[in-house]
Coordinates of C-alpha atoms in Angstrom, one line a residue:
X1 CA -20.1 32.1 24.2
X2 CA -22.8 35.0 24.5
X3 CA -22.2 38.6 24.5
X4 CA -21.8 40.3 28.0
X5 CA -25.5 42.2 27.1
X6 CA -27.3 38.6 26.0
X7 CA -25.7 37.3 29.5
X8 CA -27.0 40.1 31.4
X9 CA -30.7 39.7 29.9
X10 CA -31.2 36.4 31.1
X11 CA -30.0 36.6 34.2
X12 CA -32.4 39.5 34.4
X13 CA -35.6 37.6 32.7
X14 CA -34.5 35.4 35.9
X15 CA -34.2 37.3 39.1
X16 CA -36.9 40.2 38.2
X17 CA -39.0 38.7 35.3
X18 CA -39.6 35.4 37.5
X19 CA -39.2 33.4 33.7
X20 CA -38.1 29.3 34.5
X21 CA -35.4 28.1 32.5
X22 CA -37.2 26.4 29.7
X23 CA -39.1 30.2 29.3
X24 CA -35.8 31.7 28.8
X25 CA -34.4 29.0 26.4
X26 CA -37.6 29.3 24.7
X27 CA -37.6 33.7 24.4
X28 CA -34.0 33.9 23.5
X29 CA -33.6 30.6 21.3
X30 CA -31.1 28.8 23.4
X31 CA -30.3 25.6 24.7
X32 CA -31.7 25.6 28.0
X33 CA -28.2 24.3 29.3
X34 CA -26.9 27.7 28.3
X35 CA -30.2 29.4 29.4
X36 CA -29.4 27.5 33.0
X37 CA -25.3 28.4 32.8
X38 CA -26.1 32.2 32.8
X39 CA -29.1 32.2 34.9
X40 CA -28.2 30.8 37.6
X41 CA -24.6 32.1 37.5
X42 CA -23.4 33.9 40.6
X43 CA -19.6 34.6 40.2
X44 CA -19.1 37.3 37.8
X45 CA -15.4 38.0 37.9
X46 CA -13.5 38.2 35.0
X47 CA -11.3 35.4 34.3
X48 CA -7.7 35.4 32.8
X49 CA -7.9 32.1 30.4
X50 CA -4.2 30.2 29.9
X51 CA -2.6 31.2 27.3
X52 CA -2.0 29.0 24.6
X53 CA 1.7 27.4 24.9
X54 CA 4.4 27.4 22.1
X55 CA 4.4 23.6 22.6
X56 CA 8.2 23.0 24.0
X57 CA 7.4 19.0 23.1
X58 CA 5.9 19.4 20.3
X59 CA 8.0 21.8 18.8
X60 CA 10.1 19.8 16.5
X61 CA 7.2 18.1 15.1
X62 CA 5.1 21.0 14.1
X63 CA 6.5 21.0 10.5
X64 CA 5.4 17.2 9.7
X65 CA 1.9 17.9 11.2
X66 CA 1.4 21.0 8.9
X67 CA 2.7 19.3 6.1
X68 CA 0.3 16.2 6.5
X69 CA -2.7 18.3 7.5
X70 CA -1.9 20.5 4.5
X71 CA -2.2 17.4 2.2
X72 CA -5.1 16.1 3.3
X73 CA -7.1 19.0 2.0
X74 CA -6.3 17.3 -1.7
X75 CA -7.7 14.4 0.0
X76 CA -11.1 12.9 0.3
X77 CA -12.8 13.8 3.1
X78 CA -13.3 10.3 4.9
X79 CA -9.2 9.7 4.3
X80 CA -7.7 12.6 5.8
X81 CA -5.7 12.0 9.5
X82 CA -7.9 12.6 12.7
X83 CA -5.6 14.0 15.4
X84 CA -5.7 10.6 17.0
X85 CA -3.9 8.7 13.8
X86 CA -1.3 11.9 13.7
X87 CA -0.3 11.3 17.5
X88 CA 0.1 7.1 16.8
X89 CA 2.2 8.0 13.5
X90 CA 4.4 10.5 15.4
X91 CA 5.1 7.8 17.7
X92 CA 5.4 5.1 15.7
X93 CA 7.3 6.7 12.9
X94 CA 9.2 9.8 14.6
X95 CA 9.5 8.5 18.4
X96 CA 7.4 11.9 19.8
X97 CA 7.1 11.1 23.7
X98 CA 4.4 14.0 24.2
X99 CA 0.8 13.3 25.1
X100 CA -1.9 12.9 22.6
X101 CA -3.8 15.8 24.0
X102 CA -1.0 18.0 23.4
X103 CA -1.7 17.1 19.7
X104 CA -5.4 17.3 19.8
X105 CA -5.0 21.1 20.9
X106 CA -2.6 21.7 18.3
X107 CA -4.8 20.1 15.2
X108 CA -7.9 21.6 16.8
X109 CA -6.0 25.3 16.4
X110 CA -5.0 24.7 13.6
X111 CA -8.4 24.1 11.9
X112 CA -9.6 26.3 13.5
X113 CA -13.3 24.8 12.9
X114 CA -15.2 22.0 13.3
X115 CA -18.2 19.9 11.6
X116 CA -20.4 18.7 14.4
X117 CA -23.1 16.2 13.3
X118 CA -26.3 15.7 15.5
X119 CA -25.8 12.1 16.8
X120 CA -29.0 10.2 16.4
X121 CA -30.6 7.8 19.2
X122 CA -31.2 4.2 18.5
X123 CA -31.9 1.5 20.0
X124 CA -29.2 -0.7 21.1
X125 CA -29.1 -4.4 19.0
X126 CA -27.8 -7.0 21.0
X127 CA -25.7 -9.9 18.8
X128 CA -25.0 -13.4 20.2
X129 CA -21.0 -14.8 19.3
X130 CA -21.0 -16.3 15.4
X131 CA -22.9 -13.6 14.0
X132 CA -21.3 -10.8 11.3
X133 CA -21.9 -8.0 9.7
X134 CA -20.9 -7.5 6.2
X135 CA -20.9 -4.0 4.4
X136 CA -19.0 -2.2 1.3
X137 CA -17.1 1.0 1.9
X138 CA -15.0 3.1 -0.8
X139 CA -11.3 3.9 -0.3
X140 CA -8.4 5.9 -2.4
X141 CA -5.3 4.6 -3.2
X142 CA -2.1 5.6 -4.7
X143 CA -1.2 3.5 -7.4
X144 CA 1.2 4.6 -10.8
X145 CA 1.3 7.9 -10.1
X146 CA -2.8 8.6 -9.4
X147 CA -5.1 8.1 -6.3
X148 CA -7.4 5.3 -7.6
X149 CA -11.1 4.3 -6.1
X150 CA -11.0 0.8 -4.9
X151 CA -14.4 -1.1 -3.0
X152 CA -13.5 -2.8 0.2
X153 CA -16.1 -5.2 1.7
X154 CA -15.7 -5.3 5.6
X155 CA -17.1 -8.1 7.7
X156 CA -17.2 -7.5 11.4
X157 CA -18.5 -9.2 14.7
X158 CA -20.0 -7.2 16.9
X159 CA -19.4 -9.9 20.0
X160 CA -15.3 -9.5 19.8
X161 CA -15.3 -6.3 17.4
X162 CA -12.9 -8.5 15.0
X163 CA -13.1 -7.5 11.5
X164 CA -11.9 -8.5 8.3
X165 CA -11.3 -6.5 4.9
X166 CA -11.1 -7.2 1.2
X167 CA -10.2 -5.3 -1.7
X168 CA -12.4 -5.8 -5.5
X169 CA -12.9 -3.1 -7.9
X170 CA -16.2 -3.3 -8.3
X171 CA -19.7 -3.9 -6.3
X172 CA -21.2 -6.4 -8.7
X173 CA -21.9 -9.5 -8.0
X174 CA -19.0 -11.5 -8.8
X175 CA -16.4 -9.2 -6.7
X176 CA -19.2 -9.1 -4.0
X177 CA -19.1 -13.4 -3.9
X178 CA -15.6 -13.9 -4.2
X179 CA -14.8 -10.8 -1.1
X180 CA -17.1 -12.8 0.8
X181 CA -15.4 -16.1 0.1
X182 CA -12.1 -14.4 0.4
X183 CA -13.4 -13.0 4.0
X184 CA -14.1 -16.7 4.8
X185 CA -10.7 -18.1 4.2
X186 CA -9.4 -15.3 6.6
X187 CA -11.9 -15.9 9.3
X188 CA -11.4 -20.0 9.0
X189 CA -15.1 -20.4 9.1
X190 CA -18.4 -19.1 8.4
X191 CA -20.8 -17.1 10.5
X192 CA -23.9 -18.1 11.2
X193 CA -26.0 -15.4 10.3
X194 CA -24.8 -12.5 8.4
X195 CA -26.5 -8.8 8.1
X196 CA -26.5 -7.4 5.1
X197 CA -28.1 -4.2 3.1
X198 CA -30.5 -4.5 0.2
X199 CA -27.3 -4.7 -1.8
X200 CA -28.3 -5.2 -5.8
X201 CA -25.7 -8.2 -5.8
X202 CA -27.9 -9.9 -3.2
X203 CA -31.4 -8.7 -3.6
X204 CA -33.3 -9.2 -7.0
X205 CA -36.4 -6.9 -5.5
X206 CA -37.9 -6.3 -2.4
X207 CA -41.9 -7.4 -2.3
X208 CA -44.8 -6.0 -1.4
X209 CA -44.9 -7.8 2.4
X210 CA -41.2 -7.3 2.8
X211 CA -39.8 -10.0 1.5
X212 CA -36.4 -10.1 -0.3
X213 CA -36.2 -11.9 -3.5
X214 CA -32.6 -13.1 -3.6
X215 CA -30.6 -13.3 -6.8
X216 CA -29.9 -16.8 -8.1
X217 CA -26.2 -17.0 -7.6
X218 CA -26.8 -15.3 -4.1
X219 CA -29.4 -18.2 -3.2
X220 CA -26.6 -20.9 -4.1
X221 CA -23.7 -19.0 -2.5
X222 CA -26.1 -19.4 1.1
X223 CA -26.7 -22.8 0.4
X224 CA -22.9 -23.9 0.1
X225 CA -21.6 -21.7 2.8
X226 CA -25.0 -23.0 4.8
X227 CA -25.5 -19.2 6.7
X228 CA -28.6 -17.0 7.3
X229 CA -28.6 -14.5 5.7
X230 CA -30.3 -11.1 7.5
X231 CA -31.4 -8.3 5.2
X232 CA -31.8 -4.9 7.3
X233 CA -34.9 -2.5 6.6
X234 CA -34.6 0.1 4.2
X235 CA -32.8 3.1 5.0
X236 CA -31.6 1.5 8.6
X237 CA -28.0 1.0 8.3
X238 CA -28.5 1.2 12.0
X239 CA -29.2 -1.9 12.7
X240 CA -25.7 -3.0 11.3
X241 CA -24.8 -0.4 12.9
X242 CA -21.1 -2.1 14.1
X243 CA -19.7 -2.6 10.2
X244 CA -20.8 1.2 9.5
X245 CA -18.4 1.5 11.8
X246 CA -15.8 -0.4 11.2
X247 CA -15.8 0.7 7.6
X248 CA -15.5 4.3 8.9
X249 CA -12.6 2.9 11.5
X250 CA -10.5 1.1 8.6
X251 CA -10.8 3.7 6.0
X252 CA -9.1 6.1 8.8
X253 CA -6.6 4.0 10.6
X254 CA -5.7 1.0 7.5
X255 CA -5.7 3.6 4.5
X256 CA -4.5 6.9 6.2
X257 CA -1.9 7.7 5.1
X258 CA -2.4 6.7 1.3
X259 CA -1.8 2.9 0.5
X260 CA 1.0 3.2 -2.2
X261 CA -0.1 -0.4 -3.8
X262 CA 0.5 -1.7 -6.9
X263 CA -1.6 -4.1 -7.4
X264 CA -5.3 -5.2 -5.8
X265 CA -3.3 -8.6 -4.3
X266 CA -1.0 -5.9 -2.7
X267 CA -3.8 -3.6 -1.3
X268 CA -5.3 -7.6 -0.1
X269 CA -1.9 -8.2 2.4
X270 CA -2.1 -4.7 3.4
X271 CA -5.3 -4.4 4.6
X272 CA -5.2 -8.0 6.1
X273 CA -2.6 -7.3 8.3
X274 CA -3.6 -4.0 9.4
X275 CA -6.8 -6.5 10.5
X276 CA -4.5 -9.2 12.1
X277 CA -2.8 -5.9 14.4
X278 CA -5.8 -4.5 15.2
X279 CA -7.1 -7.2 16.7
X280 CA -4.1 -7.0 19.7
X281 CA -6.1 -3.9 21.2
X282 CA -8.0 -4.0 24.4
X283 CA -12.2 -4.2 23.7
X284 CA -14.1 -0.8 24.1
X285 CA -16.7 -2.1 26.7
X286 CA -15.5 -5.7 27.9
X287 CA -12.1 -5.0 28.8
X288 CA -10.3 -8.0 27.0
X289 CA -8.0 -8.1 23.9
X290 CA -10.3 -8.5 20.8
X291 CA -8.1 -11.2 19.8
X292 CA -8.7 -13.4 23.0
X293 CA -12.7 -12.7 22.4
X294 CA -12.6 -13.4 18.9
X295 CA -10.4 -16.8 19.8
X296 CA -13.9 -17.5 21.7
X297 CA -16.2 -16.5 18.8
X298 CA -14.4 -18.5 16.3
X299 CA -15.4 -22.1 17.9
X300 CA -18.9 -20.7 17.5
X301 CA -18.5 -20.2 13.3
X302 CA -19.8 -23.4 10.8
X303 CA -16.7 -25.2 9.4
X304 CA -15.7 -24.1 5.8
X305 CA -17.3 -26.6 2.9
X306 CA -14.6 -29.2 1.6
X307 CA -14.7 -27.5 -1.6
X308 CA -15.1 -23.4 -2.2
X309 CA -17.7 -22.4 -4.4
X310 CA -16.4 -21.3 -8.1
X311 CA -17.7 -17.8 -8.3
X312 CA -18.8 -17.1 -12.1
X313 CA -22.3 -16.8 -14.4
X314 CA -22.4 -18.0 -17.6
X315 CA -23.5 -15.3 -20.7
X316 CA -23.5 -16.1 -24.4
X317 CA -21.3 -14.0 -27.0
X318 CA -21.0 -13.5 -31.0
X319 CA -18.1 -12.3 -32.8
X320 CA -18.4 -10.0 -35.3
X321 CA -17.2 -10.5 -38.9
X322 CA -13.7 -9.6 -38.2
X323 CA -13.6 -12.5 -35.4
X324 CA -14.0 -9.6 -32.9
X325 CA -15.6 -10.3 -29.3
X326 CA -17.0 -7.1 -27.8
X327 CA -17.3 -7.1 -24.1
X328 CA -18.1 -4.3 -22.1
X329 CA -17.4 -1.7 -24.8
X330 CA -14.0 -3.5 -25.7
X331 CA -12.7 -5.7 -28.4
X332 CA -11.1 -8.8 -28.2
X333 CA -9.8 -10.0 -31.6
X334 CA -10.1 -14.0 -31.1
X335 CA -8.5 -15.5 -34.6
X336 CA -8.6 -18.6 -33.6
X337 CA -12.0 -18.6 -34.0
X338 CA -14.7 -18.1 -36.9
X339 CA -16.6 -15.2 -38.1
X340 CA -20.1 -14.5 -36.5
X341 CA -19.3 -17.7 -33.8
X342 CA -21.2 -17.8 -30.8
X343 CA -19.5 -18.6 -28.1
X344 CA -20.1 -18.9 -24.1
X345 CA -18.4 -16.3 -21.8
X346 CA -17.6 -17.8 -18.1
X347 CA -17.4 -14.8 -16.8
X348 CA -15.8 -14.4 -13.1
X349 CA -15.0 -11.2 -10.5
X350 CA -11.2 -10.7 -12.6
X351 CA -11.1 -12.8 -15.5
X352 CA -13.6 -13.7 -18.4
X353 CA -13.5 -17.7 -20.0
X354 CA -14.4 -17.9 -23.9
X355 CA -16.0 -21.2 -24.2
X356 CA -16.8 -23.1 -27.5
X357 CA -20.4 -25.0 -27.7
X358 CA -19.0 -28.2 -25.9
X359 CA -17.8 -26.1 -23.1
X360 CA -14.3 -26.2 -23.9
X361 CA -12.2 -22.9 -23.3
X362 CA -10.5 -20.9 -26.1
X363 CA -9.4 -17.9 -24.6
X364 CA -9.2 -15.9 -21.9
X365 CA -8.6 -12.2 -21.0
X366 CA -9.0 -10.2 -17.6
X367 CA -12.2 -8.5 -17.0
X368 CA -12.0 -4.8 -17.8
X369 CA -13.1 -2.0 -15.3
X370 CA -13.4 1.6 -15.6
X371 CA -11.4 2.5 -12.7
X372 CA -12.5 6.0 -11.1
X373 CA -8.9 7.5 -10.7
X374 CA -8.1 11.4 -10.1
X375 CA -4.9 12.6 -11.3
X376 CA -2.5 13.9 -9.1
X377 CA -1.5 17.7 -9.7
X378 CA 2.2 17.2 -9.3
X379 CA 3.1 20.6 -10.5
X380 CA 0.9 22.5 -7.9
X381 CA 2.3 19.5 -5.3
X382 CA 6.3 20.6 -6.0
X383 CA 5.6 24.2 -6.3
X384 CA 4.2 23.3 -2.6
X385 CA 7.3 21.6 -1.6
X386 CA 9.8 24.3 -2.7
X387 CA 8.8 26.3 -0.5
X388 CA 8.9 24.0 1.8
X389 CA 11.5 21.4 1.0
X390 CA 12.2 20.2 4.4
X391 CA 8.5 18.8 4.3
X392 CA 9.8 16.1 1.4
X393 CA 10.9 13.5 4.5
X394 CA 7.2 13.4 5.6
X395 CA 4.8 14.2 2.6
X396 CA 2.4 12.1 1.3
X397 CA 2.3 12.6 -2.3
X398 CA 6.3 12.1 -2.1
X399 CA 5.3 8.8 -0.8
X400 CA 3.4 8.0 -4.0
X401 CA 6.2 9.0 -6.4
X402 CA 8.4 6.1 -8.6
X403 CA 11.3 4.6 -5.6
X404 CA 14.0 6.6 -7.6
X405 CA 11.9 10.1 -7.5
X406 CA 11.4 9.9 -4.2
X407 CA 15.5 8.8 -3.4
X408 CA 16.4 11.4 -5.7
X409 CA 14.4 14.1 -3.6
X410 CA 15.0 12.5 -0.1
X411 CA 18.9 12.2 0.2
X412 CA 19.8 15.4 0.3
X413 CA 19.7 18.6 2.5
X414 CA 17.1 21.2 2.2
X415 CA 19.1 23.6 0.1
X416 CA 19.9 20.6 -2.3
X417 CA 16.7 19.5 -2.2
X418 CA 14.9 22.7 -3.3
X419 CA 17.1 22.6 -6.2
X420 CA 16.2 19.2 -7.2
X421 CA 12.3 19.7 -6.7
X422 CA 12.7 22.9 -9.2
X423 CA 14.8 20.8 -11.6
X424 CA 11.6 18.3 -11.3
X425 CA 9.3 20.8 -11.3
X426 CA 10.8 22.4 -14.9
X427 CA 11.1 18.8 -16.2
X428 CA 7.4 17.9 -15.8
X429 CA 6.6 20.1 -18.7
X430 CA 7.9 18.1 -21.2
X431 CA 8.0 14.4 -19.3
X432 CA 6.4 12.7 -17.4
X433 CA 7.0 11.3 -13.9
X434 CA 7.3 8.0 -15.2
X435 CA 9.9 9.3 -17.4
X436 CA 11.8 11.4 -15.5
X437 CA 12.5 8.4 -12.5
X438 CA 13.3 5.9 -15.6
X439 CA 15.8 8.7 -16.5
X440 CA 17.8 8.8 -13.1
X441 CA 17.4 5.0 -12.5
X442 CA 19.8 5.3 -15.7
X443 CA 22.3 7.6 -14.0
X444 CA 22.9 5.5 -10.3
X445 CA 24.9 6.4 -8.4
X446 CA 24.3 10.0 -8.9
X447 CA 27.0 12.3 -8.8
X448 CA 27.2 16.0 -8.2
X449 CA 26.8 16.4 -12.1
X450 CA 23.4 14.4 -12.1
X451 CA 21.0 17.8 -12.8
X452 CA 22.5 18.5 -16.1
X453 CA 23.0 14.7 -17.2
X454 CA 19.4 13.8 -16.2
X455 CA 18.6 16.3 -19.0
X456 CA 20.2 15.3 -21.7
X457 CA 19.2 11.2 -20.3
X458 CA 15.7 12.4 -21.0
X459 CA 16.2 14.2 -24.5
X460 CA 18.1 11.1 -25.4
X461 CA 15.5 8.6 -24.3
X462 CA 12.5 10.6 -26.2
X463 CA 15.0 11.0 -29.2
X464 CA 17.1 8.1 -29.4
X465 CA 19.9 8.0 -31.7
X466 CA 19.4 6.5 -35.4
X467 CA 21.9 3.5 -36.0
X468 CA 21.7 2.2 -39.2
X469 CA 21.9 -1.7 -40.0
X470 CA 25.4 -2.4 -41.4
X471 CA 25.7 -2.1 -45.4
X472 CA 25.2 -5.8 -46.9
X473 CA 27.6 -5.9 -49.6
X474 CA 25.7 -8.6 -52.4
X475 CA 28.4 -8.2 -55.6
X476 CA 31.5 -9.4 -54.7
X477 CA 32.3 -12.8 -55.5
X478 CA 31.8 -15.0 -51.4
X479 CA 35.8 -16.6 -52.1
X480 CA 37.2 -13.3 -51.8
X481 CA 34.5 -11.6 -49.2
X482 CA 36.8 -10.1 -46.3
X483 CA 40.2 -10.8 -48.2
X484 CA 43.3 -8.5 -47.2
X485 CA 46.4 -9.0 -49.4
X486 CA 49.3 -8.4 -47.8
X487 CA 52.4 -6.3 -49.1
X488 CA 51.1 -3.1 -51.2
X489 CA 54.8 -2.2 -52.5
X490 CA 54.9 -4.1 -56.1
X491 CA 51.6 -2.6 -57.0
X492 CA 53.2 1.0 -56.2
X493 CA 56.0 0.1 -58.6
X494 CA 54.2 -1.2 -61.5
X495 CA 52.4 2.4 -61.3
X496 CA 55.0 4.8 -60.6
X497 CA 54.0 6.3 -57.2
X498 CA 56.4 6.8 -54.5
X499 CA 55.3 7.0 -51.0

């Protein structure tokens, strides 16, 4: 809002200066629909604005929202909650019967600032039923104790808005194949045509004219599925614009809060159901469930080939002296084979096949990745939570903790509670969480003495008692091993001693 002097100026440049509107917007750097506002304004009288409420229905719930909006500053940006996820949570998860406009006031207060980006025009692109959209995003999960980066590649149709999601852990071309194949299965067919970027997976280079030169094991992958494939121009993610986003739509409402996975199959069922549900809501623009529409689209999809397509390329290998296969910067010792061997490597999107000259296999070991992970501060997160231990029941990073942690820290009342979070907090020093949950898996049930036993659990599992094998006794004769005579009295005689 403009100062009461800035107000008065324009409406002055208008009533005695004669200036139009777009002069004024012009002079004073304005939007002419402010420039017009003040203008043209006739009522001057002070108004008395509503005060903002103390939220009666809302009330009880205040603390979960701060503690989840607190969170998400440790968060990536594109994975924290939008006031719209907090108000399906609370109802889903905490049975809040207020309005979701209560809780857009209250999130919009309490960031007190916003990041508005200037929407750009383009032109509409109108798809017929069959056609999809295919496009990688990047999500965070929570998985052994750290918030790991894992690619999901998001097929969607812009006729019935369906979508379909699949986890890899890596945008080469191998994951890239097998998602897509993977997407297939879910979909039970093939689209027709499919838009795509100028993905290195896909696209070898890009000629002169505009052509795409598609990579080998793309080329094949078209041919078996038998789909068009649509490249979009450079820098125009626009004109896929529906998967941009849908990749935005499930990284906020399939992965908020944090998936706790652990493993990729795991983050697979998760983000396949979240599909299947979402598909029950009522289309944006045509009014029908997307499920019904995409019922309609899927008669319109090529019938899957009898036989998938083995996703894989084929490399060559050579151990080193020590039979040693490096891979990736890693070394697989293969014994079985001889020094300086070549070999074949089949290598595929999780697993790599060592293949002898006729093509037989001899080993094989999973494909390494260099996962981007980012370690979780839990120190910083529990000196957090003892000040606030009621805030355990709802956080986030609690949610990512070992099943017995998170027990351990959830059972109990707040004054318990902040009791147990400093125990945690003092034992993090010298263990680790992985540790420390092992340690009162080994004390269940827990009693009221469980605080001083964990510790001395822990010392003894990092400093396990020595137990010695038992003495094997090699001199005396094996006939009279483990003899015991019977009455000692005669021998006491012969020698004089008197008990």
């Amino acid at each position: 809002m403009l100062k009461v002097p800035e107000q008065q100026y324009i409406k002055f440049l208008r009533e005695h200066e004669g200036c139009s509107i777009t002069e004024i917007a012009e002079r004073m750097n304005l939007n002419w629909r402010t420039a017009k506002k003040y203008a043209d304004k006739d009522d001057w009288n002070e108004t008395v604005g509503k005060r903002f409420g103390r939220y009666p229905v809302l009330s009880p719930f205040l603390e979960i929202i701060d503690t989840w909006l607190l969170e998400d500053e440790a968060l990536p940006r594109k994975q924290r909650h939008t006031a719209r996820r907090i108000f399906n949570r609370l109802k889903a998860e905490y049975e809040f019967t207020g309005g979701e406009r209560t809780v857009q006031e209250y999130v919009a207060k309490w960031r007190a600032a916003y990041a508005h980006d200037r929407a750009k025009s383009y032109e509409r692109l109108e798809h017929p039923g069959g056609e999809a959209q295919v496009d990688f995003g990047t999500v965070q999960v929570a998985q052994n104790g750290r918030l790991v980066e894992r690619k999901i590649l998001t097929a969607s149709f812009p006729f019935s808005n369906a979508a379909f999601a699949f986890p890899v852990p890596s945008e080469n071309g191998e994951c890239f194949l097998e998602a897509l194949k993977r997407l297939f299965g879910q979909m039970g067919g093939v689209p027709r045509r499919i838009w795509f970027d100028n993905l290195a997976a896909a696209v070898a280079s890009i000629e002169k004219n505009g052509e795409r030169k598609q990579t080998d094991a793309f080329t094949r992958f078209c041919a078996h599925y038998r789909f068009e494939p649509v490249f979009c121009n450079v820098a125009r993610g626009n004109e896929k614009g529906n998967v941009e986003n849908k990749v935005g739509y499930g990284r906020r409402n399939w992965c908020v809060p944090i998936p706790v996975i652990q493993s990729l199959d795991e983050l697979a069922v998760h983000l396949e159901m979240e599909a299947l549900e979402d598909r029950q809501r009522i289309h944006y623009s045509k009014k029908e469930k997307v499920d019904d529409l995409w019922r309609q689209e899927q008669k319109m999809l090529y019938s899957l080939p009898l036989e998938p397509l083995e996703v894989f390329r084929l490399d060559t290998g050579r151990l080193n002296k020590f039979r040693e296969l490096s891979f990736e910067n890693i070394k697989y010792p293969l014994p079985q084979c001889k020094a300086e061997q070549r070999v074949l490597l089949k290598i595929k999107w999780d697993l790599i096949e060592v293949l002898d000259e006729s093509y037989s296999k001899i080993f094989e070991f999973p494909r390494p990745y260099t996962d981007k992970t980012m370690e979780i501060e839990w120190r910083a997160v529990l000196d957090g939570l003892k000040r606030r231990p009621r805030s355990v029941r709802y956080s986030t990073f609690v949610s990512m903790m070992p099943e017995t942690l998170k027990h351990f820290l959830r059972e109990v009342e707040s004054e318990t509670c902040k009791a147990r979070l400093s125990l945690v907090r003092r034992l993090l020093e010298n263990y680790t969480m992985g540790e420390i949950a092992k340690g009162l898996h080994e004390l269940m049930p827990w009693d009221s003495r469980v605080e001083t036993a964990l510790e001395h659990a822990l010392y003894k599992q990092r400093y396990p008692e020595f137990h010695p094998e038992p003495f094997q006794e090699v001199h005396t004769p094996s006939k009279i091993q483990g003899y015991h005579p019977g009455d000692l009295a005669n021998y006491n005689d012969l020698l004089g001693v008197t008990l």
